[in-house]
Amino acid sequence: MSTNFKAAQTFDGQVDGTGMRVAVVCGRFNDLITTRLLDGALAGLAIHGVKEADVAVSWVPGAFEIPLAAKTFAQTGRYDAVIALGAVIRGDTAHFEYVAGPCAVGIQEAQLETGVPIVFGVLTTENLDQALERSEPEGDNKGEESARTAIEMVDLLRRVRTG
Ligand code: INI
Protein backbone atom coordinates (compact mmCIF):
# COMPACT_ATOMS: atom_id res chain seq x y z
CA MET A 1 0.00 0.00 0.00
CA SER A 2 1.37 3.39 -0.85
CA THR A 3 1.01 6.36 1.44
CA ASN A 4 0.31 9.64 -0.21
CA PHE A 5 2.15 12.23 1.82
CA LYS A 6 1.66 14.55 -1.10
CA ALA A 7 -1.95 14.85 -0.03
CA ALA A 8 -0.76 16.90 2.92
CA GLN A 9 1.13 19.29 0.72
CA THR A 10 -0.50 22.13 -1.05
CA PHE A 11 0.59 24.10 -4.03
CA ASP A 12 -1.73 27.05 -3.67
CA GLY A 13 -0.39 28.50 -0.45
CA GLN A 14 -3.15 26.95 1.66
CA VAL A 15 -1.42 25.71 4.79
CA ASP A 16 -2.66 25.40 8.36
CA GLY A 17 -0.35 26.42 11.18
CA THR A 18 -2.87 26.08 13.98
CA GLY A 19 -1.09 25.12 17.21
CA MET A 20 2.41 25.44 15.77
CA ARG A 21 5.22 27.20 17.65
CA VAL A 22 7.71 29.10 15.54
CA ALA A 23 10.94 30.97 16.26
CA VAL A 24 12.03 33.74 13.92
CA VAL A 25 15.68 34.78 13.79
CA CYS A 26 16.21 38.06 11.99
CA GLY A 27 19.45 39.74 10.93
CA ARG A 28 19.78 43.45 11.79
CA PHE A 29 22.21 44.19 8.94
CA ASN A 30 20.24 45.86 6.11
CA ASP A 31 17.33 46.29 8.49
CA LEU A 32 15.45 48.40 5.95
CA ILE A 33 14.92 45.07 4.21
CA THR A 34 14.84 42.65 7.11
CA THR A 35 12.08 44.53 8.95
CA ARG A 36 9.98 44.15 5.80
CA LEU A 37 10.76 40.43 5.75
CA LEU A 38 9.86 40.15 9.42
CA ASP A 39 6.55 41.94 8.87
CA GLY A 40 5.82 39.56 5.99
CA ALA A 41 6.70 36.49 8.05
CA LEU A 42 4.57 37.56 11.03
CA ALA A 43 1.64 38.37 8.78
CA GLY A 44 2.02 35.05 6.99
CA LEU A 45 2.12 33.08 10.23
CA ALA A 46 -0.95 34.91 11.56
CA ILE A 47 -2.93 34.47 8.34
CA HIS A 48 -2.26 30.74 8.45
CA GLY A 49 -3.34 30.29 12.06
CA VAL A 50 -0.17 30.57 14.15
CA LYS A 51 -0.95 32.44 17.37
CA GLU A 52 1.14 35.52 18.19
CA ALA A 53 1.90 34.03 21.61
CA ASP A 54 3.46 31.02 19.89
CA VAL A 55 5.95 33.08 17.89
CA ALA A 56 9.34 34.11 19.33
CA VAL A 57 11.26 36.81 17.48
CA SER A 58 14.96 37.28 18.00
CA TRP A 59 17.44 39.67 16.36
CA VAL A 60 21.08 38.93 15.58
CA PRO A 61 23.72 41.32 14.18
CA GLY A 62 23.84 39.90 10.67
CA ALA A 63 23.31 36.89 8.45
CA PHE A 64 26.58 35.34 9.59
CA GLU A 65 25.15 34.94 13.10
CA ILE A 66 21.86 33.41 11.97
CA PRO A 67 22.84 29.71 11.83
CA LEU A 68 24.06 29.54 15.43
CA ALA A 69 21.02 31.35 16.79
CA ALA A 70 18.63 29.30 14.65
CA LYS A 71 20.26 26.03 15.69
CA THR A 72 20.07 27.02 19.36
CA PHE A 73 16.34 27.73 19.04
CA ALA A 74 15.85 24.43 17.23
CA GLN A 75 17.72 22.49 19.93
CA THR A 76 15.45 23.72 22.71
CA GLY A 77 12.65 21.47 21.51
CA ARG A 78 10.20 24.28 22.15
CA TYR A 79 9.68 25.21 18.50
CA ASP A 80 8.23 23.25 15.61
CA ALA A 81 10.13 25.36 13.09
CA VAL A 82 12.57 28.22 12.84
CA ILE A 83 12.43 30.94 10.20
CA ALA A 84 15.74 32.62 9.38
CA LEU A 85 15.46 36.09 7.86
CA GLY A 86 18.28 38.22 6.53
CA ALA A 87 19.47 40.33 3.64
CA VAL A 88 22.88 39.94 2.08
CA ILE A 89 23.39 42.51 -0.64
CA ARG A 90 26.44 42.24 -2.85
CA GLY A 91 26.85 45.93 -3.56
CA ASP A 92 30.54 46.35 -4.06
CA THR A 93 31.82 44.43 -1.07
CA ALA A 94 33.69 41.14 -1.29
CA HIS A 95 32.25 40.38 2.15
CA PHE A 96 29.15 39.03 0.37
CA GLU A 97 30.78 35.69 -0.41
CA TYR A 98 31.94 35.21 3.15
CA VAL A 99 28.51 35.91 4.61
CA ALA A 100 25.94 34.50 2.18
CA GLY A 101 27.53 31.07 1.61
CA PRO A 102 28.24 30.21 5.25
CA CYS A 103 24.78 31.44 6.23
CA ALA A 104 23.08 29.10 3.75
CA VAL A 105 25.32 26.15 4.56
CA GLY A 106 25.00 26.74 8.31
CA ILE A 107 21.23 26.81 8.14
CA GLN A 108 21.07 23.62 6.10
CA GLU A 109 23.44 21.84 8.47
CA ALA A 110 21.47 23.04 11.49
CA GLN A 111 18.16 21.76 10.20
CA LEU A 112 19.65 18.41 9.18
CA GLU A 113 21.36 17.99 12.55
CA THR A 114 18.36 18.97 14.66
CA GLY A 115 15.54 17.58 12.54
CA VAL A 116 13.71 20.87 12.97
CA PRO A 117 12.81 22.74 9.78
CA ILE A 118 14.83 25.95 9.50
CA VAL A 119 13.61 28.02 6.60
CA PHE A 120 16.12 29.94 4.51
CA GLY A 121 14.39 33.30 4.31
CA VAL A 122 17.61 35.13 3.60
CA LEU A 123 17.70 37.32 0.53
CA THR A 124 20.96 37.26 -1.41
CA THR A 125 20.78 39.95 -4.06
CA GLU A 126 23.00 41.98 -6.32
CA ASN A 127 21.63 45.30 -5.17
CA LEU A 128 19.15 47.12 -2.94
CA ASP A 129 16.48 47.35 -5.63
CA GLN A 130 16.33 43.58 -5.96
CA ALA A 131 16.08 43.24 -2.19
CA LEU A 132 13.21 45.74 -2.11
CA GLU A 133 11.41 43.79 -4.85
CA ARG A 134 11.63 40.58 -2.79
CA SER A 135 10.35 42.22 0.38
CA GLU A 136 7.23 44.01 -0.85
CA PRO A 137 4.78 44.86 1.95
CA GLU A 138 1.81 43.84 -0.20
CA GLY A 139 3.39 41.63 -2.86
CA ASP A 140 6.35 39.35 -3.31
CA ASN A 141 7.80 38.93 0.16
CA LYS A 142 10.35 36.29 1.11
CA GLY A 143 9.30 36.51 4.74
CA GLU A 144 5.69 35.69 3.98
CA GLU A 145 6.81 32.85 1.69
CA SER A 146 9.03 31.55 4.50
CA ALA A 147 6.07 31.41 6.89
CA ARG A 148 4.20 29.16 4.47
CA THR A 149 7.28 26.99 3.93
CA ALA A 150 7.73 26.54 7.69
CA ILE A 151 4.13 25.44 8.19
CA GLU A 152 4.23 23.09 5.21
CA MET A 153 7.43 21.43 6.44
CA VAL A 154 6.16 20.99 10.00
CA ASP A 155 2.99 19.40 8.66
CA LEU A 156 4.89 17.11 6.30
CA LEU A 157 7.42 15.94 8.90
CA ARG A 158 4.65 15.24 11.42
CA ARG A 159 2.85 13.08 8.91
CA VAL A 160 5.98 11.20 7.94
CA ARG A 161 7.03 10.64 11.57
CA THR A 162 3.64 9.37 12.67
CA GLY A 163 3.20 7.23 9.57
N1 INI B 1 25.47 40.87 7.10
C1 INI B 1 24.27 40.77 6.45
O1 INI B 1 23.29 40.29 7.02
N2 INI B 1 24.16 41.23 5.17
C2 INI B 1 25.22 41.77 4.49
O2 INI B 1 25.04 42.19 3.32
C3 INI B 1 26.47 41.86 5.14
N3 INI B 1 27.62 42.41 4.45
O3 INI B 1 27.51 42.74 3.24
O4 INI B 1 28.68 42.56 5.01
C4 INI B 1 26.57 41.39 6.48
N4 INI B 1 27.73 41.46 7.17
C5 INI B 1 27.78 41.29 8.62
C6 INI B 1 27.90 39.82 9.04
O5 INI B 1 26.69 39.14 8.84
C7 INI B 1 28.26 39.68 10.52
O6 INI B 1 27.24 40.27 11.31
C8 INI B 1 29.60 40.34 10.88
O7 INI B 1 30.62 39.93 10.01
C9 INI B 1 30.02 39.93 12.34
O8 INI B 1 30.20 38.55 12.45
Tab-separated table of C-alpha atoms and ligand atoms in Angstrom:
chain	number	residue	atom	x	y	z
A	1	MET	CA	0.000	0.000	0.000
A	2	SER	CA	1.367	3.386	-0.846
A	3	THR	CA	1.008	6.363	1.442
A	4	ASN	CA	0.312	9.637	-0.210
A	5	PHE	CA	2.154	12.230	1.818
A	6	LYS	CA	1.665	14.555	-1.096
A	7	ALA	CA	-1.954	14.849	-0.032
A	8	ALA	CA	-0.757	16.898	2.919
A	9	GLN	CA	1.130	19.293	0.716
A	10	THR	CA	-0.498	22.135	-1.052
A	11	PHE	CA	0.587	24.101	-4.033
A	12	ASP	CA	-1.733	27.046	-3.674
A	13	GLY	CA	-0.390	28.502	-0.448
A	14	GLN	CA	-3.145	26.950	1.661
A	15	VAL	CA	-1.421	25.707	4.790
A	16	ASP	CA	-2.659	25.401	8.365
A	17	GLY	CA	-0.348	26.420	11.177
A	18	THR	CA	-2.865	26.078	13.982
A	19	GLY	CA	-1.090	25.117	17.211
A	20	MET	CA	2.414	25.443	15.767
A	21	ARG	CA	5.224	27.198	17.647
A	22	VAL	CA	7.710	29.102	15.536
A	23	ALA	CA	10.942	30.971	16.261
A	24	VAL	CA	12.027	33.740	13.916
A	25	VAL	CA	15.682	34.780	13.789
A	26	CYS	CA	16.208	38.058	11.986
A	27	GLY	CA	19.447	39.744	10.931
A	28	ARG	CA	19.780	43.448	11.791
A	29	PHE	CA	22.206	44.186	8.945
A	30	ASN	CA	20.244	45.858	6.113
A	31	ASP	CA	17.330	46.294	8.494
A	32	LEU	CA	15.447	48.398	5.949
A	33	ILE	CA	14.924	45.069	4.205
A	34	THR	CA	14.840	42.650	7.113
A	35	THR	CA	12.080	44.529	8.947
A	36	ARG	CA	9.978	44.152	5.797
A	37	LEU	CA	10.762	40.433	5.753
A	38	LEU	CA	9.858	40.150	9.418
A	39	ASP	CA	6.546	41.940	8.871
A	40	GLY	CA	5.822	39.555	5.992
A	41	ALA	CA	6.701	36.488	8.053
A	42	LEU	CA	4.575	37.555	11.032
A	43	ALA	CA	1.640	38.372	8.780
A	44	GLY	CA	2.018	35.047	6.994
A	45	LEU	CA	2.117	33.082	10.231
A	46	ALA	CA	-0.946	34.906	11.557
A	47	ILE	CA	-2.935	34.466	8.344
A	48	HIS	CA	-2.264	30.742	8.451
A	49	GLY	CA	-3.343	30.292	12.061
A	50	VAL	CA	-0.173	30.567	14.146
A	51	LYS	CA	-0.950	32.444	17.372
A	52	GLU	CA	1.136	35.520	18.185
A	53	ALA	CA	1.899	34.030	21.611
A	54	ASP	CA	3.462	31.016	19.888
A	55	VAL	CA	5.954	33.082	17.895
A	56	ALA	CA	9.337	34.109	19.328
A	57	VAL	CA	11.257	36.814	17.482
A	58	SER	CA	14.961	37.278	18.000
A	59	TRP	CA	17.443	39.665	16.365
A	60	VAL	CA	21.078	38.926	15.579
A	61	PRO	CA	23.723	41.322	14.183
A	62	GLY	CA	23.842	39.903	10.665
A	63	ALA	CA	23.306	36.888	8.452
A	64	PHE	CA	26.576	35.343	9.586
A	65	GLU	CA	25.151	34.940	13.102
A	66	ILE	CA	21.856	33.412	11.967
A	67	PRO	CA	22.844	29.711	11.828
A	68	LEU	CA	24.055	29.539	15.431
A	69	ALA	CA	21.019	31.352	16.793
A	70	ALA	CA	18.634	29.295	14.649
A	71	LYS	CA	20.260	26.033	15.695
A	72	THR	CA	20.065	27.020	19.358
A	73	PHE	CA	16.342	27.727	19.040
A	74	ALA	CA	15.851	24.426	17.227
A	75	GLN	CA	17.720	22.494	19.928
A	76	THR	CA	15.453	23.725	22.714
A	77	GLY	CA	12.651	21.467	21.511
A	78	ARG	CA	10.197	24.285	22.153
A	79	TYR	CA	9.676	25.215	18.498
A	80	ASP	CA	8.230	23.247	15.613
A	81	ALA	CA	10.129	25.356	13.088
A	82	VAL	CA	12.570	28.217	12.836
A	83	ILE	CA	12.433	30.944	10.204
A	84	ALA	CA	15.741	32.623	9.379
A	85	LEU	CA	15.461	36.092	7.863
A	86	GLY	CA	18.279	38.218	6.526
A	87	ALA	CA	19.466	40.330	3.642
A	88	VAL	CA	22.876	39.937	2.077
A	89	ILE	CA	23.390	42.512	-0.638
A	90	ARG	CA	26.439	42.236	-2.848
A	91	GLY	CA	26.846	45.928	-3.564
A	92	ASP	CA	30.539	46.354	-4.058
A	93	THR	CA	31.819	44.432	-1.074
A	94	ALA	CA	33.695	41.141	-1.290
A	95	HIS	CA	32.245	40.382	2.151
A	96	PHE	CA	29.153	39.034	0.371
A	97	GLU	CA	30.777	35.690	-0.408
A	98	TYR	CA	31.942	35.214	3.154
A	99	VAL	CA	28.512	35.909	4.613
A	100	ALA	CA	25.941	34.496	2.178
A	101	GLY	CA	27.529	31.072	1.614
A	102	PRO	CA	28.242	30.212	5.246
A	103	CYS	CA	24.780	31.436	6.230
A	104	ALA	CA	23.079	29.102	3.748
A	105	VAL	CA	25.320	26.153	4.562
A	106	GLY	CA	25.001	26.738	8.310
A	107	ILE	CA	21.228	26.812	8.140
A	108	GLN	CA	21.072	23.623	6.100
A	109	GLU	CA	23.444	21.840	8.474
A	110	ALA	CA	21.473	23.040	11.487
A	111	GLN	CA	18.158	21.755	10.202
A	112	LEU	CA	19.646	18.406	9.176
A	113	GLU	CA	21.362	17.992	12.552
A	114	THR	CA	18.365	18.969	14.656
A	115	GLY	CA	15.536	17.585	12.539
A	116	VAL	CA	13.714	20.874	12.968
A	117	PRO	CA	12.809	22.739	9.777
A	118	ILE	CA	14.834	25.949	9.505
A	119	VAL	CA	13.606	28.018	6.595
A	120	PHE	CA	16.124	29.941	4.513
A	121	GLY	CA	14.390	33.297	4.307
A	122	VAL	CA	17.608	35.125	3.604
A	123	LEU	CA	17.697	37.316	0.527
A	124	THR	CA	20.956	37.256	-1.415
A	125	THR	CA	20.779	39.954	-4.055
A	126	GLU	CA	23.005	41.975	-6.325
A	127	ASN	CA	21.631	45.302	-5.173
A	128	LEU	CA	19.153	47.118	-2.938
A	129	ASP	CA	16.476	47.349	-5.628
A	130	GLN	CA	16.334	43.581	-5.964
A	131	ALA	CA	16.078	43.239	-2.195
A	132	LEU	CA	13.214	45.743	-2.111
A	133	GLU	CA	11.411	43.793	-4.849
A	134	ARG	CA	11.630	40.577	-2.792
A	135	SER	CA	10.350	42.221	0.384
A	136	GLU	CA	7.232	44.005	-0.848
A	137	PRO	CA	4.778	44.859	1.949
A	138	GLU	CA	1.814	43.839	-0.197
A	139	GLY	CA	3.386	41.631	-2.864
A	140	ASP	CA	6.346	39.351	-3.313
A	141	ASN	CA	7.803	38.930	0.157
A	142	LYS	CA	10.355	36.290	1.107
A	143	GLY	CA	9.302	36.513	4.736
A	144	GLU	CA	5.691	35.686	3.980
A	145	GLU	CA	6.806	32.854	1.686
A	146	SER	CA	9.026	31.553	4.500
A	147	ALA	CA	6.067	31.409	6.890
A	148	ARG	CA	4.198	29.159	4.468
A	149	THR	CA	7.282	26.995	3.933
A	150	ALA	CA	7.730	26.544	7.690
A	151	ILE	CA	4.133	25.438	8.190
A	152	GLU	CA	4.227	23.091	5.215
A	153	MET	CA	7.426	21.431	6.442
A	154	VAL	CA	6.157	20.989	9.995
A	155	ASP	CA	2.993	19.404	8.656
A	156	LEU	CA	4.887	17.111	6.297
A	157	LEU	CA	7.416	15.942	8.896
A	158	ARG	CA	4.653	15.241	11.417
A	159	ARG	CA	2.849	13.080	8.905
A	160	VAL	CA	5.983	11.197	7.937
A	161	ARG	CA	7.027	10.636	11.575
A	162	THR	CA	3.639	9.367	12.667
A	163	GLY	CA	3.196	7.230	9.569
B	1	INI	N1	25.467	40.869	7.095
B	1	INI	C1	24.273	40.772	6.446
B	1	INI	O1	23.294	40.291	7.021
B	1	INI	N2	24.160	41.231	5.174
B	1	INI	C2	25.224	41.769	4.493
B	1	INI	O2	25.037	42.192	3.318
B	1	INI	C3	26.470	41.858	5.140
B	1	INI	N3	27.617	42.413	4.453
B	1	INI	O3	27.508	42.740	3.245
B	1	INI	O4	28.678	42.562	5.008
B	1	INI	C4	26.569	41.386	6.485
B	1	INI	N4	27.728	41.459	7.173
B	1	INI	C5	27.784	41.292	8.617
B	1	INI	C6	27.901	39.822	9.044
B	1	INI	O5	26.687	39.143	8.841
B	1	INI	C7	28.258	39.682	10.518
B	1	INI	O6	27.244	40.271	11.306
B	1	INI	C8	29.602	40.342	10.880
B	1	INI	O7	30.620	39.934	10.014
B	1	INI	C9	30.021	39.934	12.338
B	1	INI	O8	30.199	38.545	12.445
